[in-house]
Amino acid sequence: MNKTRLLRDAGQSLWLDNITRELLDNGGLRRYIDEFAVTGLTSNPTIFDEAIGGGDAYDNGIRAKAKAGKSGEALFIELALEDLRRAADLFRPVFDATDGVDGWVSMEISPLLAADTQGSIEAAAQIHRQGDRPNLFVKIPGTPEGIPAIEESIFNGVPINVTLLFSALQYSAAAEAYLRGIERRIAAGRTPDVASVASLFVSRWDKAVGEKVPPELRNRLGIAIGQRAYGAYRKILASERWMKLASAGARPQRLLGKHRNQGSERVRYVVCRSIRRARHDRYDSGKNLEGIRRSR
C-alpha cells in the first residue's frame, strides 16, 4: 500500500492544489484519485492562467466562446468551470460516500474583488449558480473586506473555502464569520448544513524566512503557525456556541493546510482533515481534525 493510502486510512485527506484540462483529458486526475487516494482539489486564477497559457488545450474552447460573444472574465469563468465541473464529477463518489465531508473542488473569485465586499458576495453567488455542482466550493479571501462576504455567502447557502489565511488570528476571524452565517440561517428558519473549509497557508512562512534563520529552525515556522491555528480550531469546537449549532445540524468548518514544496526533501507537510464517514462523527469535536503534522 502506498503512503498516501496509509494517510487516508489514518483519517487524513489529501487535496490536489492544481488542475489543467490536460490532467482531465489524459486520465491523470482519475489516476490520482484511484491510486493515490486524492480526495479533493483546489484551484486559483494563477493555476488557470498557467494552464491556459501553457499549451493549446483551451484554444478551441476560447475560440468557440469568443464567437458566442464572450470575452474577458466571463469567458475565463466558463473555461474554468468547465474543468471544475468535470473534476467535481470525478470526486462525486467520494463526496457521496463521506456525506459531503470530502470530495470537493474549489474555484476562487477574482483577485480584483479582495477589497470589495459586495462584489465578492455577488461573484460567489454567480459562481455557485453557474458551477451547478453540490461539491463546488467558492473561494473568498480572508481579507478584512472578505470576512463579511464570507458570512453573507454562508447565510445565502454558498459553500465557502476561505483562502489566504496566514495566522491563527485570521483563521479565528474566518471561523467567526462562518459561525455568524450559520447562526443567521438558523434564526431565519433555514437549514444550517452549509459546508466550509478554512485554508491556512503553511509553507509561505518558511519560504518567507528562508535562509534568515539557523538551519535547525528552517521549515518549522509554518508548523508552529499551523499548531496555533489548530489550537484555535479545537477551542471553537469545544465551545458551547459550537455545540449548540452542531446539535441543530451544522457541520464544522474544517481546517485545511496548504503547502507547496519549497525544494526540501527532508521535511514535508501532511495537511489534513479527517474523513468521517458516519454522519454523527461530523459533530464530534474530539475527532474532526488530526491537525497539521510534519513527517520525515
PDB file of C-alpha atoms in Angstrom:
ATOM      1  CA  MET A   1       0.000   0.000   0.000  1.00  0.00           C
ATOM      2  CA  ASN A   2       1.410   3.428  -0.928  1.00  0.00           C
ATOM      3  CA  LYS A   3       1.945   6.137   1.657  1.00  0.00           C
ATOM      4  CA  THR A   4      -0.940   8.317   0.516  1.00  0.00           C
ATOM      5  CA  ARG A   5      -3.358   5.453   1.098  1.00  0.00           C
ATOM      6  CA  LEU A   6      -1.866   4.932   4.536  1.00  0.00           C
ATOM      7  CA  LEU A   7      -2.573   8.595   5.247  1.00  0.00           C
ATOM      8  CA  ARG A   8      -6.148   8.182   4.107  1.00  0.00           C
ATOM      9  CA  ASP A   9      -6.611   5.118   6.277  1.00  0.00           C
ATOM     10  CA  ALA A  10      -5.227   7.130   9.218  1.00  0.00           C
ATOM     11  CA  GLY A  11      -8.066   9.623   8.729  1.00  0.00           C
ATOM     12  CA  GLN A  12      -6.270  12.217   6.601  1.00  0.00           C
ATOM     13  CA  SER A  13      -7.455  13.881   3.414  1.00  0.00           C
ATOM     14  CA  LEU A  14      -5.136  14.904   0.592  1.00  0.00           C
ATOM     15  CA  TRP A  15      -6.296  17.586  -1.811  1.00  0.00           C
ATOM     16  CA  LEU A  16      -4.517  18.473  -5.028  1.00  0.00           C
ATOM     17  CA  ASP A  17      -3.695  22.165  -5.465  1.00  0.00           C
ATOM     18  CA  ASN A  18      -3.749  22.084  -9.265  1.00  0.00           C
ATOM     19  CA  ILE A  19      -5.939  21.482 -12.298  1.00  0.00           C
ATOM     20  CA  THR A  20      -5.422  21.540 -16.044  1.00  0.00           C
ATOM     21  CA  ARG A  21      -7.523  20.353 -18.947  1.00  0.00           C
ATOM     22  CA  GLU A  22      -4.724  18.013 -19.942  1.00  0.00           C
ATOM     23  CA  LEU A  23      -4.854  16.415 -16.482  1.00  0.00           C
ATOM     24  CA  LEU A  24      -8.539  15.729 -17.064  1.00  0.00           C
ATOM     25  CA  ASP A  25      -8.196  14.572 -20.669  1.00  0.00           C
ATOM     26  CA  ASN A  26      -5.290  12.175 -20.142  1.00  0.00           C
ATOM     27  CA  GLY A  27      -6.795  10.489 -17.084  1.00  0.00           C
ATOM     28  CA  GLY A  28      -4.223  11.945 -14.699  1.00  0.00           C
ATOM     29  CA  LEU A  29      -6.760  13.173 -12.173  1.00  0.00           C
ATOM     30  CA  ARG A  30      -8.599   9.854 -12.294  1.00  0.00           C
ATOM     31  CA  ARG A  31      -5.275   8.163 -11.522  1.00  0.00           C
ATOM     32  CA  TYR A  32      -4.591  10.475  -8.576  1.00  0.00           C
ATOM     33  CA  ILE A  33      -7.982   9.530  -7.137  1.00  0.00           C
ATOM     34  CA  ASP A  34      -7.681   5.801  -7.751  1.00  0.00           C
ATOM     35  CA  GLU A  35      -4.009   5.218  -6.991  1.00  0.00           C
ATOM     36  CA  PHE A  36      -3.018   7.993  -4.595  1.00  0.00           C
ATOM     37  CA  ALA A  37      -6.239   8.459  -2.622  1.00  0.00           C
ATOM     38  CA  VAL A  38      -6.567  12.147  -3.514  1.00  0.00           C
ATOM     39  CA  THR A  39      -9.991  13.199  -2.253  1.00  0.00           C
ATOM     40  CA  GLY A  40     -10.328  16.824  -3.334  1.00  0.00           C
ATOM     41  CA  LEU A  41      -8.921  19.619  -5.443  1.00  0.00           C
ATOM     42  CA  THR A  42      -8.409  23.362  -5.250  1.00  0.00           C
ATOM     43  CA  SER A  43      -7.671  25.954  -7.901  1.00  0.00           C
ATOM     44  CA  ASN A  44      -6.982  29.656  -8.193  1.00  0.00           C
ATOM     45  CA  PRO A  45      -6.638  32.208 -11.014  1.00  0.00           C
ATOM     46  CA  THR A  46      -2.864  31.722 -11.186  1.00  0.00           C
ATOM     47  CA  ILE A  47      -3.245  27.977 -11.680  1.00  0.00           C
ATOM     48  CA  PHE A  48      -5.700  28.530 -14.520  1.00  0.00           C
ATOM     49  CA  ASP A  49      -3.573  31.294 -16.061  1.00  0.00           C
ATOM     50  CA  GLU A  50      -0.626  28.910 -16.218  1.00  0.00           C
ATOM     51  CA  ALA A  51      -2.795  26.071 -17.526  1.00  0.00           C
ATOM     52  CA  ILE A  52      -4.408  28.162 -20.271  1.00  0.00           C
ATOM     53  CA  GLY A  53      -1.167  29.829 -21.335  1.00  0.00           C
ATOM     54  CA  GLY A  54       0.948  26.685 -21.122  1.00  0.00           C
ATOM     55  CA  GLY A  55      -0.413  24.864 -24.171  1.00  0.00           C
ATOM     56  CA  ASP A  56      -3.195  24.625 -26.718  1.00  0.00           C
ATOM     57  CA  ALA A  57      -5.711  22.551 -24.727  1.00  0.00           C
ATOM     58  CA  TYR A  58      -8.013  25.528 -24.250  1.00  0.00           C
ATOM     59  CA  ASP A  59      -7.669  27.093 -27.703  1.00  0.00           C
ATOM     60  CA  ASN A  60     -10.781  25.555 -29.250  1.00  0.00           C
ATOM     61  CA  GLY A  61     -12.880  26.451 -26.230  1.00  0.00           C
ATOM     62  CA  ILE A  62     -11.648  30.042 -26.273  1.00  0.00           C
ATOM     63  CA  ARG A  63     -12.437  30.406 -29.969  1.00  0.00           C
ATOM     64  CA  ALA A  64     -15.927  28.929 -29.566  1.00  0.00           C
ATOM     65  CA  LYS A  65     -16.765  31.163 -26.625  1.00  0.00           C
ATOM     66  CA  ALA A  66     -15.366  34.239 -28.349  1.00  0.00           C
ATOM     67  CA  LYS A  67     -17.582  33.529 -31.363  1.00  0.00           C
ATOM     68  CA  ALA A  68     -20.532  33.274 -28.956  1.00  0.00           C
ATOM     69  CA  GLY A  69     -19.775  36.794 -27.750  1.00  0.00           C
ATOM     70  CA  LYS A  70     -17.967  36.037 -24.516  1.00  0.00           C
ATOM     71  CA  SER A  71     -14.782  37.793 -23.528  1.00  0.00           C
ATOM     72  CA  GLY A  72     -12.672  38.762 -20.557  1.00  0.00           C
ATOM     73  CA  GLU A  73     -13.662  37.450 -17.147  1.00  0.00           C
ATOM     74  CA  ALA A  74     -16.932  35.875 -18.340  1.00  0.00           C
ATOM     75  CA  LEU A  75     -15.013  33.750 -20.828  1.00  0.00           C
ATOM     76  CA  PHE A  76     -12.401  32.813 -18.218  1.00  0.00           C
ATOM     77  CA  ILE A  77     -15.024  31.787 -15.636  1.00  0.00           C
ATOM     78  CA  GLU A  78     -16.764  29.493 -18.088  1.00  0.00           C
ATOM     79  CA  LEU A  79     -13.469  27.890 -19.154  1.00  0.00           C
ATOM     80  CA  ALA A  80     -12.505  27.307 -15.537  1.00  0.00           C
ATOM     81  CA  LEU A  81     -15.911  25.956 -14.574  1.00  0.00           C
ATOM     82  CA  GLU A  82     -15.869  23.510 -17.474  1.00  0.00           C
ATOM     83  CA  ASP A  83     -12.779  21.928 -15.913  1.00  0.00           C
ATOM     84  CA  LEU A  84     -14.098  22.115 -12.373  1.00  0.00           C
ATOM     85  CA  ARG A  85     -17.437  20.527 -13.251  1.00  0.00           C
ATOM     86  CA  ARG A  86     -15.566  17.591 -14.745  1.00  0.00           C
ATOM     87  CA  ALA A  87     -13.343  17.349 -11.675  1.00  0.00           C
ATOM     88  CA  ALA A  88     -16.360  17.624  -9.365  1.00  0.00           C
ATOM     89  CA  ASP A  89     -17.996  14.720 -11.164  1.00  0.00           C
ATOM     90  CA  LEU A  90     -14.862  12.596 -10.702  1.00  0.00           C
ATOM     91  CA  PHE A  91     -14.871  13.373  -6.972  1.00  0.00           C
ATOM     92  CA  ARG A  92     -18.641  12.914  -6.593  1.00  0.00           C
ATOM     93  CA  PRO A  93     -18.395   9.274  -5.369  1.00  0.00           C
ATOM     94  CA  VAL A  94     -16.076  10.453  -2.564  1.00  0.00           C
ATOM     95  CA  PHE A  95     -18.450  13.302  -1.774  1.00  0.00           C
ATOM     96  CA  ASP A  96     -21.402  10.926  -1.530  1.00  0.00           C
ATOM     97  CA  ALA A  97     -19.524   8.257   0.434  1.00  0.00           C
ATOM     98  CA  THR A  98     -18.361  10.779   3.060  1.00  0.00           C
ATOM     99  CA  ASP A  99     -21.723  12.550   3.351  1.00  0.00           C
ATOM    100  CA  GLY A 100     -20.282  15.739   1.881  1.00  0.00           C
ATOM    101  CA  VAL A 101     -17.257  15.879   4.166  1.00  0.00           C
ATOM    102  CA  ASP A 102     -14.790  15.252   1.343  1.00  0.00           C
ATOM    103  CA  GLY A 103     -14.777  15.142  -2.457  1.00  0.00           C
ATOM    104  CA  TRP A 104     -14.780  18.913  -3.034  1.00  0.00           C
ATOM    105  CA  VAL A 105     -13.323  21.128  -5.748  1.00  0.00           C
ATOM    106  CA  SER A 106     -12.813  24.879  -5.372  1.00  0.00           C
ATOM    107  CA  MET A 107     -12.934  27.950  -7.597  1.00  0.00           C
ATOM    108  CA  GLU A 108     -11.759  31.359  -6.439  1.00  0.00           C
ATOM    109  CA  ILE A 109     -13.466  34.686  -7.065  1.00  0.00           C
ATOM    110  CA  SER A 110     -11.491  37.338  -8.945  1.00  0.00           C
ATOM    111  CA  PRO A 111      -8.474  38.707  -7.025  1.00  0.00           C
ATOM    112  CA  LEU A 112      -9.692  42.168  -8.020  1.00  0.00           C
ATOM    113  CA  LEU A 113     -12.528  41.726  -5.508  1.00  0.00           C
ATOM    114  CA  ALA A 114     -10.263  41.192  -2.480  1.00  0.00           C
ATOM    115  CA  ALA A 115     -11.243  44.628  -1.113  1.00  0.00           C
ATOM    116  CA  ASP A 116     -14.837  44.608  -2.428  1.00  0.00           C
ATOM    117  CA  THR A 117     -17.324  43.026  -0.023  1.00  0.00           C
ATOM    118  CA  GLN A 118     -20.469  43.357  -2.103  1.00  0.00           C
ATOM    119  CA  GLY A 119     -18.684  42.386  -5.294  1.00  0.00           C
ATOM    120  CA  SER A 120     -17.364  39.260  -3.564  1.00  0.00           C
ATOM    121  CA  ILE A 121     -20.849  38.294  -2.378  1.00  0.00           C
ATOM    122  CA  GLU A 122     -22.254  38.674  -5.874  1.00  0.00           C
ATOM    123  CA  ALA A 123     -19.354  36.829  -7.537  1.00  0.00           C
ATOM    124  CA  ALA A 124     -19.626  33.929  -5.088  1.00  0.00           C
ATOM    125  CA  ALA A 125     -23.343  33.586  -5.769  1.00  0.00           C
ATOM    126  CA  GLN A 126     -22.747  33.680  -9.522  1.00  0.00           C
ATOM    127  CA  ILE A 127     -20.026  31.007  -9.450  1.00  0.00           C
ATOM    128  CA  HIS A 128     -22.203  28.844  -7.205  1.00  0.00           C
ATOM    129  CA  ARG A 129     -25.133  29.075  -9.630  1.00  0.00           C
ATOM    130  CA  GLN A 130     -23.048  28.724 -12.762  1.00  0.00           C
ATOM    131  CA  GLY A 131     -20.927  25.896 -11.381  1.00  0.00           C
ATOM    132  CA  ASP A 132     -24.045  23.829 -10.722  1.00  0.00           C
ATOM    133  CA  ARG A 133     -22.324  21.167  -8.607  1.00  0.00           C
ATOM    134  CA  PRO A 134     -23.071  20.378  -4.945  1.00  0.00           C
ATOM    135  CA  ASN A 135     -19.377  19.693  -4.270  1.00  0.00           C
ATOM    136  CA  LEU A 136     -18.021  23.024  -5.541  1.00  0.00           C
ATOM    137  CA  PHE A 137     -16.556  25.433  -3.001  1.00  0.00           C
ATOM    138  CA  VAL A 138     -16.238  29.107  -3.844  1.00  0.00           C
ATOM    139  CA  LYS A 139     -13.005  30.598  -2.532  1.00  0.00           C
ATOM    140  CA  ILE A 140     -13.157  34.005  -0.833  1.00  0.00           C
ATOM    141  CA  PRO A 141     -10.000  35.508   0.705  1.00  0.00           C
ATOM    142  CA  GLY A 142      -9.952  36.138   4.439  1.00  0.00           C
ATOM    143  CA  THR A 143      -9.228  39.852   3.998  1.00  0.00           C
ATOM    144  CA  PRO A 144     -10.988  42.431   6.194  1.00  0.00           C
ATOM    145  CA  GLU A 145     -13.421  43.033   3.337  1.00  0.00           C
ATOM    146  CA  GLY A 146     -13.735  39.315   2.658  1.00  0.00           C
ATOM    147  CA  ILE A 147     -14.864  38.391   6.172  1.00  0.00           C
ATOM    148  CA  PRO A 148     -18.367  39.927   5.877  1.00  0.00           C
ATOM    149  CA  ALA A 149     -18.638  38.457   2.369  1.00  0.00           C
ATOM    150  CA  ILE A 150     -17.923  35.007   3.841  1.00  0.00           C
ATOM    151  CA  GLU A 151     -20.635  35.453   6.469  1.00  0.00           C
ATOM    152  CA  GLU A 152     -23.192  36.639   3.930  1.00  0.00           C
ATOM    153  CA  SER A 153     -22.333  33.891   1.442  1.00  0.00           C
ATOM    154  CA  ILE A 154     -22.718  31.203   4.111  1.00  0.00           C
ATOM    155  CA  PHE A 155     -26.064  32.743   5.055  1.00  0.00           C
ATOM    156  CA  ASN A 156     -27.017  32.556   1.374  1.00  0.00           C
ATOM    157  CA  GLY A 157     -26.173  28.834   1.323  1.00  0.00           C
ATOM    158  CA  VAL A 158     -22.987  29.080  -0.742  1.00  0.00           C
ATOM    159  CA  PRO A 159     -20.265  26.592   0.330  1.00  0.00           C
ATOM    160  CA  ILE A 160     -17.120  28.623   1.010  1.00  0.00           C
ATOM    161  CA  ASN A 161     -13.409  27.852   1.027  1.00  0.00           C
ATOM    162  CA  VAL A 162     -11.781  30.723   2.936  1.00  0.00           C
ATOM    163  CA  THR A 163      -8.377  31.344   1.368  1.00  0.00           C
ATOM    164  CA  LEU A 164      -5.304  33.491   2.092  1.00  0.00           C
ATOM    165  CA  LEU A 165      -5.183  32.759   5.819  1.00  0.00           C
ATOM    166  CA  PHE A 166      -1.728  33.117   7.355  1.00  0.00           C
ATOM    167  CA  SER A 167      -2.287  33.133  11.120  1.00  0.00           C
ATOM    168  CA  ALA A 168      -4.438  31.829  13.940  1.00  0.00           C
ATOM    169  CA  LEU A 169      -5.914  35.333  14.253  1.00  0.00           C
ATOM    170  CA  GLN A 170      -7.026  35.345  10.622  1.00  0.00           C
ATOM    171  CA  TYR A 171      -8.359  31.822  10.944  1.00  0.00           C
ATOM    172  CA  SER A 172     -10.400  32.798  14.011  1.00  0.00           C
ATOM    173  CA  ALA A 173     -11.933  35.731  12.112  1.00  0.00           C
ATOM    174  CA  ALA A 174     -12.912  33.384   9.268  1.00  0.00           C
ATOM    175  CA  ALA A 175     -14.365  30.878  11.716  1.00  0.00           C
ATOM    176  CA  GLU A 176     -16.389  33.604  13.413  1.00  0.00           C
ATOM    177  CA  ALA A 177     -17.795  34.667  10.041  1.00  0.00           C
ATOM    178  CA  TYR A 178     -18.832  31.090   9.362  1.00  0.00           C
ATOM    179  CA  LEU A 179     -20.485  30.744  12.774  1.00  0.00           C
ATOM    180  CA  ARG A 180     -22.393  34.011  12.331  1.00  0.00           C
ATOM    181  CA  GLY A 181     -23.627  32.916   8.913  1.00  0.00           C
ATOM    182  CA  ILE A 182     -24.872  29.607  10.307  1.00  0.00           C
ATOM    183  CA  GLU A 183     -26.486  31.305  13.321  1.00  0.00           C
ATOM    184  CA  ARG A 184     -28.333  33.671  10.992  1.00  0.00           C
ATOM    185  CA  ARG A 185     -29.558  30.743   8.899  1.00  0.00           C
ATOM    186  CA  ILE A 186     -30.952  29.008  11.972  1.00  0.00           C
ATOM    187  CA  ALA A 187     -32.630  32.224  13.136  1.00  0.00           C
ATOM    188  CA  ALA A 188     -34.198  32.572   9.673  1.00  0.00           C
ATOM    189  CA  GLY A 189     -35.519  29.006   9.740  1.00  0.00           C
ATOM    190  CA  ARG A 190     -33.062  27.725   7.143  1.00  0.00           C
ATOM    191  CA  THR A 191     -31.027  24.528   7.250  1.00  0.00           C
ATOM    192  CA  PRO A 192     -27.630  25.026   8.934  1.00  0.00           C
ATOM    193  CA  ASP A 193     -25.972  22.366   6.791  1.00  0.00           C
ATOM    194  CA  VAL A 194     -23.666  24.596   4.705  1.00  0.00           C
ATOM    195  CA  ALA A 195     -20.106  23.370   4.224  1.00  0.00           C
ATOM    196  CA  SER A 196     -16.932  25.404   4.578  1.00  0.00           C
ATOM    197  CA  VAL A 197     -13.190  24.977   4.930  1.00  0.00           C
ATOM    198  CA  ALA A 198     -10.595  27.485   6.106  1.00  0.00           C
ATOM    199  CA  SER A 199      -7.319  27.269   4.172  1.00  0.00           C
ATOM    200  CA  LEU A 200      -4.197  28.091   6.171  1.00  0.00           C
ATOM    201  CA  PHE A 201      -1.096  28.804   4.077  1.00  0.00           C
ATOM    202  CA  VAL A 202       1.596  26.824   5.889  1.00  0.00           C
ATOM    203  CA  SER A 203       4.710  26.814   3.729  1.00  0.00           C
ATOM    204  CA  ARG A 204       4.624  30.522   2.852  1.00  0.00           C
ATOM    205  CA  TRP A 205       6.070  31.309   6.290  1.00  0.00           C
ATOM    206  CA  ASP A 206       9.076  29.056   5.760  1.00  0.00           C
ATOM    207  CA  LYS A 207       9.620  30.454   2.286  1.00  0.00           C
ATOM    208  CA  ALA A 208       9.489  33.991   3.683  1.00  0.00           C
ATOM    209  CA  VAL A 209      12.166  33.444   6.327  1.00  0.00           C
ATOM    210  CA  GLY A 210      14.262  31.208   4.085  1.00  0.00           C
ATOM    211  CA  GLU A 211      17.946  31.404   4.940  1.00  0.00           C
ATOM    212  CA  LYS A 212      17.391  34.153   7.516  1.00  0.00           C
ATOM    213  CA  VAL A 213      17.072  31.603  10.320  1.00  0.00           C
ATOM    214  CA  PRO A 214      19.545  28.984  11.568  1.00  0.00           C
ATOM    215  CA  PRO A 215      19.379  25.568   9.863  1.00  0.00           C
ATOM    216  CA  GLU A 216      17.759  23.943  12.893  1.00  0.00           C
ATOM    217  CA  LEU A 217      14.822  26.391  12.653  1.00  0.00           C
ATOM    218  CA  ARG A 218      14.168  26.070   8.935  1.00  0.00           C
ATOM    219  CA  ASN A 219      10.873  24.533   7.813  1.00  0.00           C
ATOM    220  CA  ARG A 220       9.486  24.861  11.330  1.00  0.00           C
ATOM    221  CA  LEU A 221       7.727  28.230  11.374  1.00  0.00           C
ATOM    222  CA  GLY A 222       4.839  27.040   9.235  1.00  0.00           C
ATOM    223  CA  ILE A 223       4.284  24.101  11.559  1.00  0.00           C
ATOM    224  CA  ALA A 224       4.223  26.429  14.578  1.00  0.00           C
ATOM    225  CA  ILE A 225       1.651  28.667  12.884  1.00  0.00           C
ATOM    226  CA  GLY A 226      -0.390  25.594  11.980  1.00  0.00           C
ATOM    227  CA  GLN A 227      -0.329  24.376  15.568  1.00  0.00           C
ATOM    228  CA  ARG A 228      -1.646  27.722  16.807  1.00  0.00           C
ATOM    229  CA  ALA A 229      -4.452  27.688  14.243  1.00  0.00           C
ATOM    230  CA  TYR A 230      -5.300  24.111  15.159  1.00  0.00           C
ATOM    231  CA  GLY A 231      -5.487  25.104  18.811  1.00  0.00           C
ATOM    232  CA  ALA A 232      -7.941  27.858  17.892  1.00  0.00           C
ATOM    233  CA  TYR A 233      -9.931  25.346  15.844  1.00  0.00           C
ATOM    234  CA  ARG A 234     -10.221  22.903  18.716  1.00  0.00           C
ATOM    235  CA  LYS A 235     -11.198  25.699  21.101  1.00  0.00           C
ATOM    236  CA  ILE A 236     -14.093  26.628  18.834  1.00  0.00           C
ATOM    237  CA  LEU A 237     -15.272  23.022  18.540  1.00  0.00           C
ATOM    238  CA  ALA A 238     -15.218  22.667  22.330  1.00  0.00           C
ATOM    239  CA  SER A 239     -17.299  25.825  22.871  1.00  0.00           C
ATOM    240  CA  GLU A 240     -20.939  25.843  23.943  1.00  0.00           C
ATOM    241  CA  ARG A 241     -21.648  28.091  20.991  1.00  0.00           C
ATOM    242  CA  TRP A 242     -20.493  25.435  18.546  1.00  0.00           C
ATOM    243  CA  MET A 243     -22.188  22.593  20.413  1.00  0.00           C
ATOM    244  CA  LYS A 244     -25.484  24.420  20.073  1.00  0.00           C
ATOM    245  CA  LEU A 245     -25.012  24.802  16.320  1.00  0.00           C
ATOM    246  CA  ALA A 246     -23.900  21.185  15.946  1.00  0.00           C
ATOM    247  CA  SER A 247     -26.998  19.956  17.769  1.00  0.00           C
ATOM    248  CA  ALA A 248     -29.070  21.908  15.247  1.00  0.00           C
ATOM    249  CA  GLY A 249     -27.359  20.077  12.370  1.00  0.00           C
ATOM    250  CA  ALA A 250     -24.427  22.336  11.462  1.00  0.00           C
ATOM    251  CA  ARG A 251     -21.192  20.817  10.252  1.00  0.00           C
ATOM    252  CA  PRO A 252     -17.788  22.115  11.383  1.00  0.00           C
ATOM    253  CA  GLN A 253     -15.818  24.457   9.195  1.00  0.00           C
ATOM    254  CA  ARG A 254     -12.816  22.260   8.553  1.00  0.00           C
ATOM    255  CA  LEU A 255      -9.221  23.462   8.781  1.00  0.00           C
ATOM    256  CA  LEU A 256      -7.183  22.899   5.624  1.00  0.00           C
ATOM    257  CA  GLY A 257      -3.428  23.412   5.466  1.00  0.00           C
ATOM    258  CA  LYS A 258      -1.827  24.424   2.178  1.00  0.00           C
ATOM    259  CA  HIS A 259       1.730  23.576   1.274  1.00  0.00           C
ATOM    260  CA  ARG A 260       3.775  23.852  -1.875  1.00  0.00           C
ATOM    261  CA  ASN A 261       7.088  22.042  -1.983  1.00  0.00           C
ATOM    262  CA  GLN A 262       9.917  24.512  -1.425  1.00  0.00           C
ATOM    263  CA  GLY A 263      12.579  22.060  -2.528  1.00  0.00           C
ATOM    264  CA  SER A 264      13.196  20.374   0.822  1.00  0.00           C
ATOM    265  CA  GLU A 265      13.252  16.610   0.601  1.00  0.00           C
ATOM    266  CA  ARG A 266      13.831  16.236   4.338  1.00  0.00           C
ATOM    267  CA  VAL A 267      10.629  17.856   5.564  1.00  0.00           C
ATOM    268  CA  ARG A 268       7.174  17.657   4.106  1.00  0.00           C
ATOM    269  CA  TYR A 269       3.887  18.855   5.491  1.00  0.00           C
ATOM    270  CA  VAL A 270       0.984  16.483   5.755  1.00  0.00           C
ATOM    271  CA  VAL A 271      -2.117  18.523   5.869  1.00  0.00           C
ATOM    272  CA  CYS A 272      -5.300  17.474   6.896  1.00  0.00           C
ATOM    273  CA  ARG A 273      -8.778  16.996   7.746  1.00  0.00           C
ATOM    274  CA  SER A 274     -10.334  13.756   8.842  1.00  0.00           C
ATOM    275  CA  ILE A 275     -12.682  11.841   6.588  1.00  0.00           C
ATOM    276  CA  ARG A 276     -15.598  10.967   8.808  1.00  0.00           C
ATOM    277  CA  ARG A 277     -17.989   8.637   7.049  1.00  0.00           C
ATOM    278  CA  ALA A 278     -20.529   8.300   9.845  1.00  0.00           C
ATOM    279  CA  ARG A 279     -22.819  11.311   9.951  1.00  0.00           C
ATOM    280  CA  HIS A 280     -22.644  11.754  13.724  1.00  0.00           C
ATOM    281  CA  ASP A 281     -18.825  11.927  13.613  1.00  0.00           C
ATOM    282  CA  ARG A 282     -19.079  15.261  11.806  1.00  0.00           C
ATOM    283  CA  TYR A 283     -20.059  16.817  15.097  1.00  0.00           C
ATOM    284  CA  ASP A 284     -17.506  15.171  17.389  1.00  0.00           C
ATOM    285  CA  SER A 285     -15.158  17.950  18.432  1.00  0.00           C
ATOM    286  CA  GLY A 286     -12.637  15.408  19.628  1.00  0.00           C
ATOM    287  CA  LYS A 287     -12.323  13.623  16.287  1.00  0.00           C
ATOM    288  CA  ASN A 288     -12.786  16.076  13.470  1.00  0.00           C
ATOM    289  CA  LEU A 289      -9.186  17.005  12.715  1.00  0.00           C
ATOM    290  CA  GLU A 290      -5.859  15.377  13.279  1.00  0.00           C
ATOM    291  CA  GLY A 291      -4.111  18.672  12.627  1.00  0.00           C
ATOM    292  CA  ILE A 292      -1.093  19.768  10.689  1.00  0.00           C
ATOM    293  CA  ARG A 293       1.855  17.491  11.164  1.00  0.00           C
ATOM    294  CA  ARG A 294       5.400  17.161   9.944  1.00  0.00           C
ATOM    295  CA  SER A 295       6.653  13.893   8.521  1.00  0.00           C
ATOM    296  CA  ARG A 296      10.213  12.935   7.733  1.00  0.00           C
TER     297      ARG A 296
END
